[in-house]
Coordinates of C-alpha atoms in Angstrom, one line a residue:
M68 CA 52.8 20.9 -263.6
I69 CA 50.4 23.8 -262.9
A70 CA 49.6 26.0 -265.8
T71 CA 50.2 29.7 -265.6
L72 CA 48.3 32.3 -267.5
P73 CA 50.2 34.4 -270.1
A74 CA 51.1 37.8 -268.5
N75 CA 49.5 39.8 -271.4
L76 CA 46.2 38.1 -270.6
V77 CA 46.1 38.7 -266.9
R78 CA 44.3 41.9 -266.0
D79 CA 43.3 43.3 -262.6
N80 CA 39.6 43.1 -261.8
V81 CA 38.8 40.8 -264.7
D82 CA 37.5 37.3 -264.2
H83 CA 38.7 34.7 -266.7
L84 CA 37.3 31.2 -267.5
A85 CA 40.7 29.8 -266.7
L86 CA 40.3 30.9 -263.1
M87 CA 37.1 28.9 -262.6
K88 CA 36.9 25.5 -260.9
K89 CA 34.7 22.4 -261.5
G90 CA 31.1 23.3 -261.0
D91 CA 31.5 27.1 -261.5
C92 CA 29.1 28.8 -263.8
A93 CA 29.5 32.2 -265.5
T94 CA 28.5 34.4 -268.5
V95 CA 30.9 35.2 -271.2
T96 CA 31.5 39.0 -271.4
R97 CA 34.2 39.0 -274.2
V98 CA 37.0 37.2 -275.8
A99 CA 40.1 39.2 -274.9
S100 CA 42.0 41.3 -277.4
V101 CA 45.3 39.7 -278.5
E102 CA 48.8 40.9 -279.0
R103 CA 50.4 38.0 -280.8
P104 CA 49.5 36.3 -284.1
D105 CA 49.3 32.8 -282.5
Q106 CA 46.7 34.2 -280.0
L107 CA 44.6 35.6 -282.9
A108 CA 44.1 32.1 -284.3
I109 CA 43.0 30.9 -280.8
K110 CA 40.6 33.9 -280.4
T111 CA 39.1 33.2 -283.9
R112 CA 38.6 29.5 -283.0
L113 CA 36.9 30.4 -279.7
L114 CA 34.5 32.8 -281.3
E115 CA 33.7 30.2 -284.1
L116 CA 33.0 27.6 -281.4
G117 CA 30.4 30.0 -279.8
F118 CA 32.2 31.6 -276.9
A119 CA 30.5 34.9 -277.5
P120 CA 29.2 37.6 -275.1
G121 CA 26.1 36.6 -273.3
E122 CA 26.7 32.8 -273.5
K123 CA 26.5 30.8 -270.3
V124 CA 29.4 28.5 -269.5
R125 CA 30.0 25.9 -266.8
V126 CA 33.2 24.0 -265.9
V127 CA 32.3 20.3 -265.8
A128 CA 35.8 18.7 -265.3
E129 CA 39.4 19.5 -264.7
S130 CA 42.4 17.2 -265.4
F131 CA 44.6 16.1 -262.7
P132 CA 47.2 17.3 -261.8
G133 CA 47.0 21.1 -262.5
G134 CA 43.6 21.2 -264.0
D135 CA 44.8 21.5 -267.6
P136 CA 42.9 20.9 -269.8
M137 CA 39.5 21.7 -268.5
A138 CA 36.1 20.6 -269.8
V139 CA 33.7 23.5 -270.4
R140 CA 30.0 23.2 -271.2
L141 CA 28.6 25.8 -273.6
G142 CA 25.0 25.2 -274.6
N143 CA 24.6 21.5 -275.3
T144 CA 28.3 21.0 -276.2
T145 CA 31.3 20.2 -274.0
F146 CA 34.7 21.5 -275.1
A147 CA 38.2 20.7 -273.8
L148 CA 40.2 23.9 -273.4
R149 CA 43.7 24.5 -272.2
R150 CA 44.1 27.0 -269.5
H151 CA 45.9 29.5 -271.8
E152 CA 42.9 29.3 -274.2
A153 CA 40.4 29.7 -271.4
A154 CA 42.4 32.7 -270.1
M155 CA 41.3 34.6 -273.3
I156 CA 37.6 34.2 -272.3
Q157 CA 36.5 36.9 -269.9
V158 CA 33.5 36.0 -267.8
E159 CA 31.2 37.4 -265.2
R160 CA 30.2 35.1 -262.4
P161 CA 26.8 35.5 -260.6
A162 CA 27.1 37.3 -257.2
L163 CA 26.7 35.0 -254.3
L164 CA 23.4 35.5 -252.4
A165 CA 23.8 36.7 -248.8
A166 CA 22.8 34.0 -246.3

């Protein structure tokens, strides 16, 4: 089963950790604001784990099938995140260099 992102977390022109694939790197820009109480607990946990603005992240593995959960490297620690958790982490990926 392929995981889908909650509609209230999908925004145009915003890149989320959940959209990244194995090997992708990015910088956390923010943990999204939330609308539901259950999302507040997840947001708090993500911030406590260190998913804060300016932190570098890298996707090191994805489960098969569907890529859920995904393994994300933050500093010297690897975390397993579900796609709906990763969708709350907004990131900025480095621009590709022109060949």
